[in-house]
Short mmCIF file of C-alpha atoms and ligand atoms in Angstrom, two decimals:
data_model
loop_
_atom_site.label_atom_id
_atom_site.label_comp_id
_atom_site.label_asym_id
_atom_site.label_seq_id
_atom_site.Cartn_x
_atom_site.Cartn_y
_atom_site.Cartn_z
CA UNK C 1 142.82 93.44 81.65
CA UNK C 2 140.63 92.35 84.52
CA UNK C 3 141.65 89.62 86.95
CA UNK C 4 138.18 89.27 88.45
CA UNK C 5 136.35 85.99 87.89
CA UNK C 6 133.87 86.03 85.02
CA UNK C 7 130.15 85.94 85.79
CA UNK C 8 127.44 85.23 83.23
CA UNK C 9 123.70 85.02 83.73
CA UNK C 10 120.47 85.80 81.93
CA UNK C 11 116.69 85.94 82.00
CA UNK C 12 114.09 85.28 79.37
CA UNK C 13 112.00 88.22 78.15
CA UNK C 14 108.97 85.98 78.21
CA UNK C 15 106.63 88.38 80.03
CA UNK C 16 106.19 92.13 80.23
CA UNK C 17 107.75 92.15 83.70
CA UNK C 18 110.14 90.13 85.82
CA UNK C 19 108.70 88.71 89.05
CA UNK C 20 109.72 88.56 92.66
CA UNK C 21 111.25 85.07 92.18
CA UNK C 22 113.55 86.40 89.43
CA UNK C 23 114.41 89.31 91.68
CA UNK C 24 115.24 87.34 94.83
CA UNK C 25 116.62 84.19 93.20
CA UNK C 26 118.81 85.95 90.66
CA UNK C 27 118.82 89.75 90.33
CA UNK C 28 119.83 90.52 93.92
CA UNK C 29 122.78 88.15 93.58
CA UNK C 30 123.71 89.70 90.24
CA UNK C 31 123.73 93.16 91.73
CA UNK C 32 125.98 92.11 94.60
CA UNK C 33 128.30 89.93 92.55
CA UNK C 34 128.92 92.53 89.83
CA UNK C 35 131.22 94.28 92.32
CA UNK C 36 133.55 91.30 92.60
CA UNK C 37 133.17 89.91 89.09
CA UNK C 38 133.69 90.77 85.48
CA UNK C 39 129.96 90.42 84.96
CA UNK C 40 127.98 89.79 81.79
CA UNK C 41 124.18 89.89 81.88
CA UNK C 42 122.11 88.82 78.94
CA UNK C 43 118.49 89.15 77.90
CA UNK C 44 118.06 85.68 76.42
CA UNK C 45 115.58 86.45 73.67
CA UNK C 46 116.39 83.35 71.59
CA UNK C 47 115.40 81.22 74.57
CA UNK C 48 112.06 82.99 74.77
CA UNK C 49 111.31 81.79 71.20
CA UNK C 50 111.12 78.20 72.43
CA UNK C 51 107.47 78.85 73.29
CA UNK C 52 105.15 80.89 71.03
CA UNK C 53 105.59 84.69 71.29
CA UNK C 54 103.74 87.57 69.69
CA UNK C 55 106.39 89.58 67.70
CA UNK C 56 105.42 93.13 68.72
CA UNK C 57 105.06 92.16 72.36
CA UNK C 58 108.32 90.27 72.35
CA UNK C 59 110.21 93.34 71.09
CA UNK C 60 108.72 95.37 73.92
CA UNK C 61 109.44 92.65 76.50
CA UNK C 62 113.10 92.51 75.51
CA UNK C 63 113.52 96.22 76.26
CA UNK C 64 111.47 95.98 79.43
CA UNK C 65 113.64 93.15 80.72
CA UNK C 66 116.83 95.11 80.03
CA UNK C 67 115.37 98.20 81.69
CA UNK C 68 114.55 96.23 84.84
CA UNK C 69 118.10 94.86 85.03
CA UNK C 70 119.37 98.43 85.07
CA UNK C 71 116.90 99.96 87.47
CA UNK C 72 117.20 96.98 89.87
CA UNK C 73 120.89 97.80 90.15
CA UNK C 74 122.91 96.43 87.26
CA UNK C 75 125.35 99.16 86.36
CA UNK C 76 125.93 99.20 82.60
CA UNK C 77 129.18 101.12 83.02
CA UNK C 78 130.58 98.33 85.22
CA UNK C 79 128.92 95.30 83.67
CA UNK C 80 128.13 94.14 80.16
CA UNK C 81 124.39 94.03 79.49
CA UNK C 82 123.30 92.81 76.09
CA UNK C 83 120.68 90.95 74.09
CA UNK C 84 121.51 87.37 73.12
CA UNK C 85 120.40 87.59 69.46
CA UNK C 86 122.79 90.52 68.91
CA UNK C 87 125.72 88.10 69.24
CA UNK C 88 125.33 85.35 66.62
CA UNK C 89 128.01 83.17 68.24
CA UNK C 90 125.40 81.94 70.78
CA UNK C 91 123.39 80.09 68.17
CA UNK C 92 126.58 78.92 66.44
CA UNK C 93 128.18 77.38 69.54
CA UNK C 94 124.82 75.87 70.51
CA UNK C 95 124.89 73.96 67.22
CA UNK C 96 128.29 72.48 68.00
CA UNK C 97 127.16 71.54 71.51
CA UNK C 98 124.06 69.86 70.07
CA UNK C 99 126.38 67.50 68.24
CA UNK C 100 128.02 66.30 71.47
CA UNK C 101 124.82 66.11 73.56
CA UNK C 102 123.03 62.79 73.87
CA UNK C 103 119.35 62.56 72.99
CA UNK C 104 118.75 60.70 76.26
CA UNK C 105 120.71 63.30 78.21
CA UNK C 106 118.57 66.14 76.81
CA UNK C 107 115.40 64.11 77.43
CA UNK C 108 116.19 63.94 81.13
CA UNK C 109 116.07 67.72 81.64
CA UNK C 110 113.19 68.28 84.08
CA UNK C 111 112.34 71.72 82.74
CA UNK C 112 111.88 70.30 79.25
CA UNK C 113 109.72 67.51 80.62
CA UNK C 114 107.56 70.00 82.55
CA UNK C 115 107.13 72.45 79.68
CA UNK C 116 106.61 69.70 77.10
CA UNK C 117 103.96 68.01 79.21
CA UNK C 118 102.16 71.33 79.64
CA UNK C 119 102.08 71.91 75.86
CA UNK C 120 101.53 68.29 74.93
CA UNK C 121 104.63 66.38 73.76
CA UNK C 122 103.73 66.76 70.07
CA UNK C 123 103.37 70.53 70.27
CA UNK C 124 106.76 71.01 71.94
CA UNK C 125 109.34 72.32 69.48
CA UNK C 126 112.82 71.10 68.69
CA UNK C 127 113.94 74.49 70.05
CA UNK C 128 112.45 73.70 73.45
CA UNK C 129 114.29 70.38 73.46
CA UNK C 130 117.58 72.12 72.59
CA UNK C 131 117.02 74.94 75.10
CA UNK C 132 119.72 73.65 77.52
CA UNK C 133 122.45 73.48 74.87
CA UNK C 134 121.78 77.11 73.92
CA UNK C 135 122.07 77.98 77.59
CA UNK C 136 125.34 76.03 77.78
CA UNK C 137 126.60 78.02 74.78
CA UNK C 138 125.70 81.30 76.52
CA UNK C 139 127.78 80.35 79.51
CA UNK C 140 130.72 78.68 77.76
CA UNK C 141 131.31 81.43 75.19
CA UNK C 142 132.50 83.77 77.91
CA UNK C 143 134.91 81.56 79.86
CA UNK C 144 132.44 81.88 82.72
CA UNK C 145 133.50 80.92 86.25
CA UNK C 146 130.27 81.68 88.13
CA UNK C 147 126.62 81.43 87.11
CA UNK C 148 124.22 82.93 89.69
CA UNK C 149 120.77 81.40 89.17
CA UNK C 150 117.70 80.17 91.02
CA UNK C 151 117.40 76.57 92.03
CA UNK C 152 115.40 75.59 88.91
CA UNK C 153 118.43 76.20 86.65
CA UNK C 154 120.82 73.95 88.55
CA UNK C 155 120.33 70.96 86.27
CA UNK C 156 121.05 73.10 83.20
CA UNK C 157 124.29 74.37 84.69
CA UNK C 158 125.24 70.77 85.56
CA UNK C 159 124.68 69.83 81.91
CA UNK C 160 126.83 72.81 80.87
CA UNK C 161 129.64 71.49 83.08
CA UNK C 162 129.32 68.02 81.58
CA UNK C 163 129.45 69.42 78.04
CA UNK C 164 132.50 71.56 78.79
CA UNK C 165 134.32 68.58 80.29
CA UNK C 166 133.29 66.37 77.38
CA UNK C 167 134.45 68.89 74.79
CA UNK C 168 137.76 69.38 76.58
CA UNK C 169 138.47 65.68 76.87
CA UNK C 170 137.64 65.03 73.20
CA UNK C 171 139.28 68.03 71.62
CA UNK C 172 141.75 69.39 74.19
CA UNK C 173 141.37 72.06 76.88
CA UNK C 174 139.27 74.86 75.40
CA UNK C 175 136.25 75.63 77.58
CA UNK C 176 136.15 76.85 81.19
CA UNK C 177 134.01 74.61 83.43
CA UNK C 178 131.57 76.92 85.28
CA UNK C 179 130.11 76.70 88.80
CA UNK C 180 126.48 77.51 89.65
CA UNK C 181 125.95 80.03 92.47
CA UNK C 182 122.62 79.34 94.19
CA UNK C 183 121.32 81.05 97.32
CA UNK C 184 120.60 78.97 100.41
CA UNK C 185 117.40 80.92 101.10
CA UNK C 186 115.29 82.39 98.32
CA UNK C 187 116.54 80.16 95.50
CA UNK C 188 112.94 79.09 94.97
CA UNK C 189 110.02 81.44 95.54
CA UNK C 190 106.59 79.87 95.29
CA UNK C 191 103.34 81.08 93.74
CA UNK C 192 101.31 83.08 96.28
CA UNK C 193 98.06 81.40 95.26
CA UNK C 194 99.53 77.95 94.99
CA UNK C 195 102.59 77.72 97.26
CA UNK C 196 103.27 74.14 96.18
CA UNK C 197 104.55 75.33 92.79
CA UNK C 198 107.38 77.64 91.81
CA UNK C 199 106.37 81.20 90.95
CA UNK C 200 106.52 81.48 87.18
CA UNK C 201 105.98 84.22 84.58
CA UNK C 202 103.71 81.90 82.65
CA UNK C 203 101.34 80.99 85.53
CA UNK C 204 97.72 80.81 84.37
CA UNK C 205 96.55 82.75 87.45
CA UNK C 206 98.60 85.96 87.67
CA UNK C 207 97.27 86.78 91.15
CA UNK C 208 99.92 84.52 92.65
CA UNK C 209 102.77 86.22 90.77
CA UNK C 210 104.20 89.53 92.03
CA UNK C 211 105.65 91.46 89.11
CA UNK C 212 108.29 94.16 89.47
CA UNK C 213 106.31 96.41 87.16
CA UNK C 214 102.94 95.87 88.80
CA UNK C 215 101.34 98.99 90.26
CA UNK C 216 102.19 99.22 93.99
CA UNK C 217 98.53 98.88 94.99
CA UNK C 218 98.23 95.70 92.95
CA UNK C 219 101.41 94.28 94.50
CA UNK C 220 100.07 94.95 98.01
CA UNK C 221 96.74 93.39 97.12
CA UNK C 222 98.33 90.24 95.73
CA UNK C 223 100.45 89.79 98.85
CA UNK C 224 97.56 90.46 101.21
CA UNK C 225 95.48 87.84 99.36
CA UNK C 226 98.25 85.22 99.49
CA UNK C 227 97.04 81.76 100.42
CA UNK C 228 98.12 80.98 103.97
CA UNK C 229 97.41 77.91 105.97
CA UNK C 230 95.07 76.77 108.68
CA UNK C 231 96.38 77.60 112.14
CA UNK C 232 97.63 80.95 113.40
CA UNK C 233 101.26 80.51 114.22
CA UNK C 234 103.88 82.26 112.04
CA UNK C 235 106.40 79.49 111.68
CA UNK C 236 108.64 78.22 108.84
CA UNK C 237 107.55 74.74 107.86
CA UNK C 238 107.52 73.98 104.12
CA UNK C 239 105.52 70.77 104.58
CA UNK C 240 102.81 72.02 106.95
CA UNK C 241 102.80 75.74 106.17
CA UNK C 242 103.99 76.33 102.59
CA UNK C 243 102.22 79.69 102.22
CA UNK C 244 103.53 81.20 105.45
CA UNK C 245 107.00 79.77 104.80
CA UNK C 246 107.06 81.43 101.40
CA UNK C 247 106.08 84.80 102.89
CA UNK C 248 108.79 84.44 105.55
CA UNK C 249 111.39 83.72 102.87
CA UNK C 250 110.31 86.81 100.92
CA UNK C 251 110.36 89.04 103.98
CA UNK C 252 113.74 87.72 105.02
CA UNK C 253 115.17 88.49 101.56
CA UNK C 254 113.79 92.03 101.63
CA UNK C 255 114.34 92.99 105.23
CA UNK C 256 117.69 91.39 105.99
CA UNK C 257 116.43 89.50 109.07
CA UNK C 258 116.86 85.73 109.09
CA UNK C 259 113.79 83.49 109.03
CA UNK C 260 114.56 82.40 112.63
CA UNK C 261 114.64 86.06 113.78
CA UNK C 262 111.35 86.70 112.03
CA UNK C 263 109.72 83.69 113.69
CA UNK C 264 110.65 85.15 117.08
CA UNK C 265 109.46 88.62 116.06
CA UNK C 266 106.04 87.27 115.04
CA UNK C 267 105.41 85.25 118.18
CA UNK C 268 101.86 85.96 119.34
CA UNK C 269 101.04 87.84 116.11
CA UNK C 270 98.89 86.63 113.23
CA UNK C 271 99.11 86.14 109.48
CA UNK C 272 97.53 89.55 108.85
CA UNK C 273 100.52 91.33 110.41
CA UNK C 274 102.94 89.21 108.44
CA UNK C 275 101.22 89.90 105.13
CA UNK C 276 101.06 93.61 105.77
CA UNK C 277 104.79 93.74 106.55
CA UNK C 278 105.66 91.70 103.47
CA UNK C 279 103.52 93.98 101.31
CA UNK C 280 105.16 97.14 102.74
CA UNK C 281 108.67 95.73 102.35
CA UNK C 282 108.14 94.62 98.75
CA UNK C 283 106.38 97.81 97.66
CA UNK C 284 109.08 100.03 99.12
CA UNK C 285 111.79 98.18 97.18
CA UNK C 286 109.87 97.68 93.93
CA UNK C 287 108.24 101.09 93.62
CA UNK C 288 111.44 103.01 92.73
CA UNK C 289 112.64 100.19 90.46
CA UNK C 290 109.31 100.32 88.67
CA UNK C 291 109.08 104.05 88.22
CA UNK C 292 112.68 104.36 87.00
CA UNK C 293 112.14 101.47 84.55
CA UNK C 294 109.01 103.08 83.12
CA UNK C 295 110.85 106.39 82.76
CA UNK C 296 113.80 104.72 81.01
CA UNK C 297 111.42 103.01 78.60
CA UNK C 298 109.74 106.24 77.61
CA UNK C 299 112.63 107.06 75.33
CA UNK C 300 114.51 103.84 74.58
CA UNK C 301 117.35 105.56 72.65
CA UNK C 302 119.70 105.47 75.63
CA UNK C 303 118.78 101.88 76.45
CA UNK C 304 119.33 100.77 72.84
CA UNK C 305 122.73 102.47 72.86
CA UNK C 306 123.77 100.62 76.04
CA UNK C 307 122.63 97.32 74.55
CA UNK C 308 124.47 97.94 71.28
CA UNK C 309 127.75 98.92 72.97
CA UNK C 310 127.56 95.92 75.25
CA UNK C 311 126.82 93.57 72.36
CA UNK C 312 130.00 94.81 70.63
CA UNK C 313 132.00 94.03 73.77
CA UNK C 314 130.39 90.65 74.30
CA UNK C 315 130.76 89.78 70.61
CA UNK C 316 134.54 90.15 70.72
CA UNK C 317 134.84 87.66 73.62
CA UNK C 318 132.31 85.26 72.12
CA UNK C 319 133.94 85.25 68.67
CA UNK C 320 137.31 84.37 70.17
CA UNK C 321 135.88 81.32 71.95
CA UNK C 322 133.88 80.26 68.91
CA UNK C 323 136.98 80.49 66.69
CA UNK C 324 138.93 78.31 69.15
CA UNK C 325 136.10 75.75 69.21
CA UNK C 326 135.82 75.67 65.40
CA UNK C 327 139.55 75.21 65.12
CA UNK C 328 139.62 72.37 67.68
CA UNK C 329 136.87 70.42 65.98
CA UNK C 330 138.53 70.67 62.58
CA UNK C 331 136.63 73.37 60.70
CA UNK C 332 138.49 75.34 58.10
CA UNK C 333 139.32 78.97 58.86
CA UNK C 334 137.96 81.48 56.35
CA UNK C 335 141.15 83.06 54.98
CA UNK C 336 142.30 84.51 51.66
CA UNK C 337 145.86 83.96 50.63
P1 TYM D 1 114.23 82.49 83.72
O1 TYM D 1 114.03 83.61 82.76
O2 TYM D 1 113.16 81.47 83.85
O3 TYM D 1 114.52 83.04 85.16
C1 TYM D 1 115.53 83.99 85.39
C2 TYM D 1 116.22 83.71 86.71
O4 TYM D 1 115.27 83.75 87.78
C3 TYM D 1 115.34 82.53 88.53
N1 TYM D 1 113.98 82.17 88.96
C4 TYM D 1 113.61 82.00 90.22
N2 TYM D 1 114.30 82.08 91.38
C5 TYM D 1 113.62 81.86 92.53
N3 TYM D 1 112.30 81.56 92.57
C6 TYM D 1 111.55 81.47 91.44
N4 TYM D 1 110.26 81.20 91.48
C7 TYM D 1 112.22 81.70 90.19
N5 TYM D 1 111.81 81.69 88.90
C8 TYM D 1 112.90 81.99 88.16
C9 TYM D 1 115.89 81.50 87.55
O5 TYM D 1 116.47 80.41 88.23
C10 TYM D 1 116.89 82.33 86.78
O6 TYM D 1 118.10 82.43 87.48
N6 TYM D 1 117.29 79.28 81.50
C11 TYM D 1 117.26 80.53 82.20
C12 TYM D 1 117.80 81.69 81.40
C13 TYM D 1 119.18 81.50 80.85
C14 TYM D 1 120.38 81.54 81.59
C15 TYM D 1 121.42 81.36 80.64
C16 TYM D 1 120.67 81.70 82.94
C17 TYM D 1 119.49 81.32 79.54
N7 TYM D 1 120.86 81.23 79.41
C18 TYM D 1 122.76 81.33 81.02
C19 TYM D 1 122.02 81.65 83.32
C20 TYM D 1 123.03 81.48 82.36
C21 TYM D 1 115.82 80.82 82.56
O7 TYM D 1 114.92 80.25 82.04
O8 TYM D 1 115.65 81.79 83.41
#
């Protein structure tokens, strides 16, 4: 029986590769925190269905996402690493949470508003609207204490806390109220071609998105073509110099030097030097992750076994919470006398 705090987090398999924002904002924290936590990492495939997906590609993307977790440093012998749809309790608890979530409350979620406005409000699905309650179910099923995520997920974790508190006050103490864990630097990486907006897997122009599984030469090219700003000085200033500031954040996350130290190191040097160093740093970290992931995917038998074993483990925990929730809200247990 472990006494470590429980960690839960996940990523959507909504592209054929994770990107540098996912890596810095979430994966690096996951890798570090798995040492001090009883950690559960999920490939949230049901969430990916909230926008249209092509079935064959989705299947491939689910495996690719899991492979990148492993080769970026998630140890499947230490941590649980599974696919959300393999544990039916996620969808079941989400339904219960839907019944205690206000329509207005769900309408205020900024990610829903953004995605719905991009698709046109009428094209947005009910699933997209209910996305945050499924995410709350993911977290609450496992008695999660800590949820390491990027800045864009903060509002969803806040909603999860509200729902846990609401459930507990209506039906008695049942659910653990989780805390988000968000980095001070690197919680939001911006698009290299448009450093005013968050880097996103679904960006229309992929030149601003650095993917873990991109070929190293492509990664270097994208970074060297990053939009910088007028002026020459390498200085962190989100308002005046969003492009340079983004590159400094990335380099700081990869090289271990603080942004202030980097500003001093680049005194009297230009943007070209900065870009080259960022490209070298990113390629040297991503290249081995990429080649190991591609090797692992060549024969997915081992990966599928890891995912199946982990789903069994996760399922036991999830079923226990779901049974407690069903009992509290007055559902009948399925028993034979
Ligand atoms: P997703 O798949 O969009 O992103 C996965 C993780 O990467 C972080 N992230 C970023 N961090 C910094 N800069 C960026 N540009 C950037 N883009 C993404 C996200 O904050 C996230 O931590 N709703 C979640 C998935 C989810 C989940 C959960 C997470 C479903 N259930 C339960 C935690 C716990 C999402 O869409 O992540």
